[in-house]
Tab-separated table of C-alpha atoms and ligand atoms in Angstrom:
chain	number	residue	atom	x	y	z
A	164	GLU	CA	64.549	94.184	21.398
A	165	LYS	CA	66.838	91.934	23.405
A	166	PRO	CA	67.780	88.447	22.227
A	167	ARG	CA	66.146	85.570	24.095
A	168	VAL	CA	68.011	83.093	26.273
A	169	PHE	CA	66.499	79.914	27.661
A	170	VAL	CA	68.158	78.860	30.935
A	171	THR	CA	67.531	75.155	31.522
A	172	ARG	CA	67.558	75.238	35.338
A	173	GLU	CA	67.432	77.691	38.201
A	174	VAL	CA	70.927	79.035	38.702
A	175	PHE	CA	72.334	81.669	41.040
A	176	GLN	CA	70.486	85.018	41.013
A	177	GLU	CA	73.750	86.844	40.295
A	178	ALA	CA	74.081	85.019	36.991
A	179	LEU	CA	70.481	85.703	35.999
A	180	GLU	CA	70.954	89.382	36.808
A	181	LEU	CA	73.941	89.603	34.514
A	182	LEU	CA	72.035	87.801	31.767
A	183	SER	CA	69.030	90.108	32.043
A	184	LYS	CA	71.204	93.095	31.106
A	185	TYR	CA	71.625	91.620	27.646
A	186	TYR	CA	68.834	89.089	27.255
A	187	GLU	CA	65.167	88.412	27.674
A	188	VAL	CA	65.609	85.575	30.175
A	189	GLU	CA	63.403	82.525	30.504
A	190	VAL	CA	64.284	80.046	33.258
A	191	TRP	CA	63.102	76.429	33.520
A	192	ASP	CA	62.108	76.450	37.175
A	193	LYS	CA	61.679	72.724	37.877
A	194	TYR	CA	64.283	70.663	39.749
A	195	GLN	CA	64.257	68.096	36.928
A	196	PRO	CA	65.735	68.877	33.515
A	197	PRO	CA	63.338	69.949	30.761
A	198	PRO	CA	62.180	66.906	28.760
A	199	TYR	CA	63.733	66.687	25.310
A	200	ASP	CA	60.540	67.816	23.549
A	201	THR	CA	60.316	70.873	25.764
A	202	LEU	CA	63.957	71.653	25.175
A	203	LEU	CA	63.310	71.360	21.460
A	204	SER	CA	60.402	73.790	21.479
A	205	LYS	CA	62.232	76.278	23.723
A	206	ALA	CA	65.347	76.116	21.570
A	207	ARG	CA	63.319	76.811	18.420
A	208	GLU	CA	62.383	80.224	19.783
A	209	ALA	CA	65.665	81.042	21.494
A	210	ASP	CA	68.677	83.039	20.339
A	211	ALA	CA	70.803	81.523	23.083
A	212	LEU	CA	70.751	78.539	25.430
A	213	TYR	CA	72.245	78.316	28.913
A	214	THR	CA	72.672	74.567	29.411
A	215	LEU	CA	73.727	71.895	31.888
A	216	LEU	CA	75.302	68.519	31.190
A	217	THR	CA	71.896	66.860	31.619
A	218	ASP	CA	70.514	68.627	28.510
A	219	ARG	CA	70.890	66.717	25.265
A	220	ILE	CA	71.874	69.279	22.658
A	221	ASP	CA	72.061	67.060	19.590
A	222	CYS	CA	72.213	67.849	15.900
A	223	ASN	CA	68.482	67.367	15.500
A	224	LEU	CA	67.797	70.097	18.046
A	225	LEU	CA	70.427	72.438	16.678
A	226	LYS	CA	69.121	72.075	13.117
A	227	GLN	CA	65.576	72.842	14.206
A	228	SER	CA	66.601	76.054	15.975
A	229	PRO	CA	67.006	78.679	13.249
A	230	ARG	CA	67.591	81.640	15.595
A	231	LEU	CA	70.060	79.869	17.872
A	232	ARG	CA	73.556	81.422	17.851
A	233	ILE	CA	75.160	80.270	21.093
A	234	VAL	CA	75.005	77.428	23.620
A	235	ALA	CA	76.674	78.330	26.913
A	236	GLN	CA	77.246	75.261	29.064
A	237	MET	CA	77.605	75.556	32.835
A	238	ALA	CA	80.174	72.720	33.081
A	239	VAL	CA	83.693	72.028	31.934
A	240	GLY	CA	82.585	68.875	30.083
A	241	PHE	CA	80.366	69.245	27.031
A	242	ASP	CA	79.854	65.687	25.758
A	243	ASN	CA	76.088	66.334	25.844
A	244	ILE	CA	76.485	68.849	23.008
A	245	ASP	CA	77.116	67.924	19.386
A	246	VAL	CA	79.878	70.500	18.951
A	247	LYS	CA	80.775	69.479	15.407
A	248	CYS	CA	77.207	69.986	14.300
A	249	ALA	CA	77.027	73.337	16.137
A	250	THR	CA	80.179	74.524	14.384
A	251	SER	CA	78.816	73.579	10.972
A	252	LEU	CA	75.720	75.668	11.729
A	253	GLY	CA	77.761	78.635	12.984
A	254	ILE	CA	76.591	78.145	16.567
A	255	TYR	CA	79.048	79.086	19.326
A	256	VAL	CA	79.614	76.641	22.212
A	257	THR	CA	81.225	77.700	25.490
A	258	ASN	CA	82.124	75.883	28.745
A	259	THR	CA	83.494	76.734	32.206
A	260	PRO	CA	87.097	75.491	32.439
A	261	GLY	CA	89.463	76.185	35.317
A	262	VAL	CA	87.016	77.361	37.962
A	263	LEU	CA	86.079	73.855	39.100
A	264	THR	CA	89.573	72.385	39.136
A	265	GLU	CA	90.129	72.794	42.866
A	266	ALA	CA	86.700	71.607	43.986
A	267	THR	CA	86.879	68.551	41.732
A	268	ALA	CA	90.415	67.649	42.812
A	269	GLU	CA	89.460	68.011	46.477
A	270	PHE	CA	86.438	65.763	46.011
A	271	THR	CA	88.556	63.213	44.165
A	272	TRP	CA	90.706	63.037	47.263
A	273	ALA	CA	87.647	62.731	49.475
A	274	LEU	CA	86.745	59.655	47.410
A	275	ILE	CA	90.276	58.239	47.389
A	276	LEU	CA	90.529	58.506	51.159
A	277	ALA	CA	86.997	57.200	51.648
A	278	ALA	CA	87.751	54.108	49.552
A	279	ALA	CA	91.271	53.502	50.874
A	280	ARG	CA	90.275	53.857	54.517
A	281	ARG	CA	86.711	52.543	54.188
A	282	VAL	CA	85.159	55.689	55.650
A	283	VAL	CA	81.602	55.067	54.457
A	284	GLU	CA	81.706	51.422	55.490
A	285	ALA	CA	83.073	52.473	58.887
A	286	ASP	CA	80.220	54.903	59.383
A	287	HIS	CA	77.673	52.188	58.592
A	288	PHE	CA	79.523	49.781	60.886
A	289	VAL	CA	79.096	52.134	63.817
A	290	ARG	CA	75.691	53.554	62.898
A	291	TRP	CA	73.925	50.245	62.247
A	292	GLY	CA	75.271	48.532	65.362
A	293	GLU	CA	77.804	46.042	64.036
A	294	TRP	CA	80.550	47.505	66.179
A	295	TRP	CA	78.256	47.306	69.197
A	296	ARG	CA	77.332	43.692	68.454
A	297	LEU	CA	80.985	42.631	68.166
A	298	LYS	CA	81.624	43.867	71.718
A	299	THR	CA	85.177	44.950	71.058
A	300	GLY	CA	86.154	48.594	71.269
A	301	TRP	CA	89.393	48.120	69.420
A	302	HIS	CA	90.617	45.131	67.500
A	303	PRO	CA	94.004	44.839	65.758
A	304	MET	CA	92.421	43.470	62.593
A	305	MET	CA	89.315	45.646	62.413
A	306	MET	CA	88.636	47.894	59.358
A	307	LEU	CA	92.046	47.507	57.781
A	308	GLY	CA	92.589	49.696	54.749
A	309	LEU	CA	95.234	50.831	52.311
A	310	GLU	CA	98.004	53.212	53.430
A	311	LEU	CA	98.800	55.832	50.796
A	312	ARG	CA	102.369	56.835	51.602
A	313	GLY	CA	104.790	55.070	49.291
A	314	LYS	CA	102.007	53.800	47.022
A	315	THR	CA	101.560	54.667	43.365
A	316	LEU	CA	98.910	57.079	42.152
A	317	GLY	CA	98.033	56.646	38.489
A	318	VAL	CA	96.435	59.669	36.864
A	319	LEU	CA	94.588	58.987	33.637
A	320	GLY	CA	94.171	62.330	31.858
A	321	MET	CA	96.653	64.991	32.983
A	322	GLY	CA	94.658	68.176	32.356
A	323	ARG	CA	93.998	70.850	34.939
A	324	ILE	CA	92.103	68.530	37.284
A	325	GLY	CA	94.435	65.561	36.849
A	326	SER	CA	97.467	67.747	37.582
A	327	ARG	CA	95.939	69.115	40.760
A	328	VAL	CA	95.033	65.606	41.926
A	329	ALA	CA	98.630	64.559	41.203
A	330	GLU	CA	100.022	67.499	43.159
A	331	ILE	CA	97.951	66.585	46.212
A	332	GLY	CA	99.066	62.959	45.804
A	333	LYS	CA	102.636	64.132	46.038
A	334	ALA	CA	101.836	65.690	49.424
A	335	PHE	CA	100.598	62.268	50.604
A	336	GLY	CA	104.007	60.830	49.761
A	337	MET	CA	102.786	58.889	46.757
A	338	LYS	CA	104.676	58.085	43.579
A	339	ILE	CA	102.889	59.726	40.648
A	340	ILE	CA	102.566	58.152	37.213
A	341	TYR	CA	100.238	59.278	34.432
A	342	HIS	CA	98.929	58.618	30.979
A	343	SER	CA	97.595	61.400	28.813
A	344	ARG	CA	97.110	62.183	25.134
A	345	SER	CA	100.149	64.422	25.294
A	346	ARG	CA	103.103	64.419	27.654
A	347	LYS	CA	103.310	67.218	30.233
A	348	PRO	CA	107.000	68.098	30.768
A	349	ASP	CA	106.118	70.951	33.145
A	350	ILE	CA	104.192	68.611	35.458
A	351	GLU	CA	106.846	65.911	35.150
A	352	GLU	CA	109.365	68.486	36.317
A	353	LYS	CA	107.232	70.157	38.979
A	354	ILE	CA	106.050	67.059	40.834
A	355	GLY	CA	108.202	64.314	39.413
A	356	ALA	CA	105.300	62.589	37.648
A	357	GLU	CA	106.362	59.847	35.249
A	358	TYR	CA	104.693	59.096	31.933
A	359	ARG	CA	103.420	55.560	31.245
A	360	SER	CA	101.620	53.759	28.448
A	361	LEU	CA	98.006	53.028	29.365
A	362	GLU	CA	98.861	49.386	29.944
A	363	ASN	CA	101.735	50.165	32.304
A	364	LEU	CA	99.656	52.770	34.099
A	365	LEU	CA	97.031	50.103	34.759
A	366	ARG	CA	99.613	47.535	35.847
A	367	GLU	CA	101.470	49.810	38.279
A	368	SER	CA	98.761	51.935	39.922
A	369	ASP	CA	97.567	51.322	43.472
A	370	ILE	CA	95.046	54.123	42.999
A	371	LEU	CA	93.885	54.847	39.449
A	372	SER	CA	92.058	58.147	39.052
A	373	ILE	CA	90.262	59.095	35.830
A	374	HIS	CA	90.275	62.709	34.616
A	375	LEU	CA	89.513	62.450	30.916
A	376	PRO	CA	86.783	64.134	28.921
A	377	LEU	CA	84.230	61.795	27.334
A	378	THR	CA	84.866	61.529	23.601
A	379	GLU	CA	84.588	58.843	20.946
A	380	GLU	CA	88.164	57.814	21.842
A	381	THR	CA	87.600	57.618	25.600
A	382	ARG	CA	84.173	55.925	25.677
A	383	HIS	CA	84.634	52.526	27.385
A	384	LEU	CA	88.395	53.045	27.385
A	385	ILE	CA	88.416	51.029	30.616
A	386	GLY	CA	86.803	47.672	29.888
A	387	GLU	CA	87.376	44.034	30.855
A	388	LYS	CA	90.848	43.819	29.385
A	389	GLU	CA	92.010	46.970	31.146
A	390	LEU	CA	90.436	46.062	34.494
A	391	LYS	CA	92.174	42.699	34.336
A	392	GLN	CA	95.517	44.482	33.904
A	393	MET	CA	95.043	46.328	37.200
A	394	LYS	CA	96.389	45.103	40.530
A	395	ARG	CA	93.988	43.015	42.583
A	396	THR	CA	94.656	45.481	45.419
A	397	ALA	CA	93.989	48.573	43.312
A	398	ILE	CA	91.263	51.179	43.775
A	399	LEU	CA	89.566	52.726	40.734
A	400	VAL	CA	88.339	56.308	41.129
A	401	ASN	CA	86.192	58.127	38.571
A	402	THR	CA	85.204	61.783	38.803
A	403	GLY	CA	85.403	62.318	35.018
A	404	ARG	CA	82.562	60.755	33.081
A	405	GLY	CA	80.821	57.452	33.765
A	406	ALA	CA	80.975	56.149	30.208
A	407	ILE	CA	84.794	56.148	30.184
A	408	VAL	CA	84.424	52.926	32.167
A	409	ASP	CA	82.394	49.990	30.849
A	410	THR	CA	80.040	49.607	33.808
A	411	GLU	CA	79.215	45.950	33.147
A	412	ALA	CA	82.913	45.127	33.087
A	413	LEU	CA	83.422	47.060	36.319
A	414	VAL	CA	80.664	45.128	38.074
A	415	LYS	CA	82.302	41.900	36.912
A	416	ALA	CA	85.709	43.125	38.107
A	417	LEU	CA	84.338	43.916	41.560
A	418	ARG	CA	82.371	40.675	41.779
A	419	GLU	CA	85.369	38.564	40.780
A	420	GLY	CA	87.954	40.569	42.704
A	421	TRP	CA	90.071	41.810	39.782
A	422	ILE	CA	90.350	45.081	41.724
A	423	ALA	CA	89.895	45.839	45.417
A	424	ALA	CA	87.513	48.785	45.412
A	425	ALA	CA	86.025	51.670	43.463
A	426	ALA	CA	84.922	55.219	44.196
A	427	LEU	CA	82.559	56.719	41.676
A	428	ASP	CA	81.058	60.168	41.268
A	429	VAL	CA	79.875	59.645	37.679
A	430	PHE	CA	77.889	56.916	35.934
A	431	GLU	CA	76.860	55.836	32.473
A	432	GLU	CA	73.281	56.560	33.492
A	433	GLU	CA	72.544	59.337	35.943
A	434	PRO	CA	70.850	59.268	38.357
A	435	LEU	CA	72.061	55.764	39.255
A	436	ASN	CA	69.202	53.357	39.904
A	437	PRO	CA	69.420	52.261	43.580
A	438	ASN	CA	68.853	48.681	42.377
A	439	HIS	CA	71.968	48.816	40.209
A	440	PRO	CA	74.471	46.051	41.097
A	441	LEU	CA	77.068	48.732	41.928
A	442	THR	CA	75.058	49.711	44.997
A	443	ALA	CA	75.410	46.227	46.484
A	444	PHE	CA	79.185	46.331	47.001
A	445	LYS	CA	80.557	47.361	50.391
A	446	ASN	CA	83.854	48.273	48.743
A	447	VAL	CA	82.309	50.835	46.400
A	448	VAL	CA	81.881	54.456	47.418
A	449	LEU	CA	79.162	56.304	45.493
A	450	ALA	CA	78.452	59.997	44.989
A	451	PRO	CA	75.839	61.811	42.857
A	452	HIS	CA	78.030	63.641	40.282
A	453	ALA	CA	78.901	66.222	42.907
A	454	ALA	CA	82.657	66.764	42.606
A	455	SER	CA	82.347	70.434	41.672
A	456	ALA	CA	79.618	71.058	44.240
A	457	THR	CA	80.985	73.778	46.479
A	458	ARG	CA	79.131	77.055	46.754
A	459	GLU	CA	82.165	79.027	45.577
A	460	THR	CA	82.746	76.879	42.533
A	461	ARG	CA	79.133	76.547	41.433
A	462	LEU	CA	78.719	80.321	41.667
A	463	ARG	CA	81.860	80.846	39.575
A	464	MET	CA	80.632	78.313	37.019
A	465	ALA	CA	77.227	79.994	36.826
A	466	MET	CA	78.834	83.429	36.389
A	467	MET	CA	81.275	82.172	33.790
A	468	ALA	CA	78.498	80.767	31.615
A	469	ALA	CA	76.615	84.067	31.949
A	470	GLU	CA	79.771	86.047	31.127
A	471	ASN	CA	80.239	84.030	27.950
A	472	LEU	CA	76.691	84.916	26.904
A	473	ALA	CA	77.181	88.572	27.868
A	474	ALA	CA	80.352	88.833	25.791
A	475	PHE	CA	78.647	87.251	22.798
A	476	ALA	CA	75.700	89.675	23.051
A	477	GLN	CA	78.215	92.534	22.902
A	478	GLY	CA	79.656	91.146	19.688
A	479	LYS	CA	82.783	89.778	21.357
A	480	VAL	CA	84.268	86.320	21.062
A	481	PRO	CA	83.246	84.635	24.343
A	482	PRO	CA	86.267	83.964	26.600
A	483	ASN	CA	85.619	80.220	26.951
A	484	LEU	CA	84.793	79.305	23.389
A	485	VAL	CA	85.019	75.562	22.749
A	486	ASN	CA	84.681	75.533	18.950
A	487	LYS	CA	87.175	78.237	18.034
A	488	GLU	CA	86.794	77.553	14.293
A	489	VAL	CA	83.230	78.857	14.436
A	490	VAL	CA	84.474	82.459	14.254
A	491	ASN	CA	85.347	81.819	10.604
A	492	ILE	CA	81.761	80.823	9.908
A	493	ARG	CA	79.888	83.542	11.753
A	494	ARG	CA	80.928	86.600	13.688
A	495	PRO	CA	79.888	86.796	17.354
A	496	GLY	CA	76.752	88.757	18.196
A	497	PHE	CA	73.098	88.786	17.165
B	650	LIG	C1	80.887	68.396	35.549
B	650	LIG	O1	80.876	67.192	35.425
B	650	LIG	C2	81.460	69.272	34.572
B	650	LIG	O2	81.786	68.823	33.468
B	650	LIG	O3	81.597	70.468	34.871
B	651	LIG	C1	89.411	70.276	33.252
B	651	LIG	O1	89.290	71.408	33.745
B	651	LIG	C2	90.688	69.652	32.967
B	651	LIG	O2	91.372	70.157	32.063
B	651	LIG	O3	91.051	68.687	33.634
């Protein structure tokens, strides 16, 4: 008898086909995530879970799932999973690093350019008739934005995604500075990026782009004090996790002009309520947590999660194991 995997959303057929070679597959076929209670009852009967970042895999759920041996997340981030608790229970946790680096870096640049050159605002300006009403085809002072060449790009979190964003910034003729838990001599050498303390990063950046994972240390890392240290002309970009920025502080910063603009793909609460104060600012570009959303990347992510589950079912250590210590607690396999 095959082990049972519960897949919390419809994913690509290719991934489900791979899974069905090793597992009895059950797929949650609604567009919305399974409610917590449903997730709990499914997990209780499952040997494996295939999860998304919208599924709360907390210690309560893990403890109530006696058969569960592996949680394979289709995302690079895994702040929705209590990994420490999983490790203590001998449950493997995997993610999908690397394959979404390019898509996420490209989208970060879409946001940077959109905010710097007011692309969304410009579209609305034309579409809703303001340009027409002003009766001027071209005006020297119309839609002025920020030129990137010669400006400073601050990268907060110099992992795979941060490095790729920095590299592209170099091609725009920007000066690159960064702050990260550890220094990256290879990247400093390759693109001439300079290390800064967090405070100096905030003070010097014209564009500040966040590429950190969400952890206890990074939650609300950017609050009032930090936003006040930024330039009044600076643009804050977040494609990491919403909760790295204190949203209330950000709203205050935008309202009082501590910074010039923001471009956000991630939020403390997703989906973002359309009545949220953030939606009222013209100088804020919003996106629905979609930075990795290219067909190529999402397929690779889906396959990678399935491959981790396939390896585990064959008694192998999954290639993208997050909690490496778990192998000392339980061997892979069912
Ligand atoms: C998306 O946010 C991911 O972590 O993959
Ligand atoms: C994620 O892939 C990162 O390391 O930035």
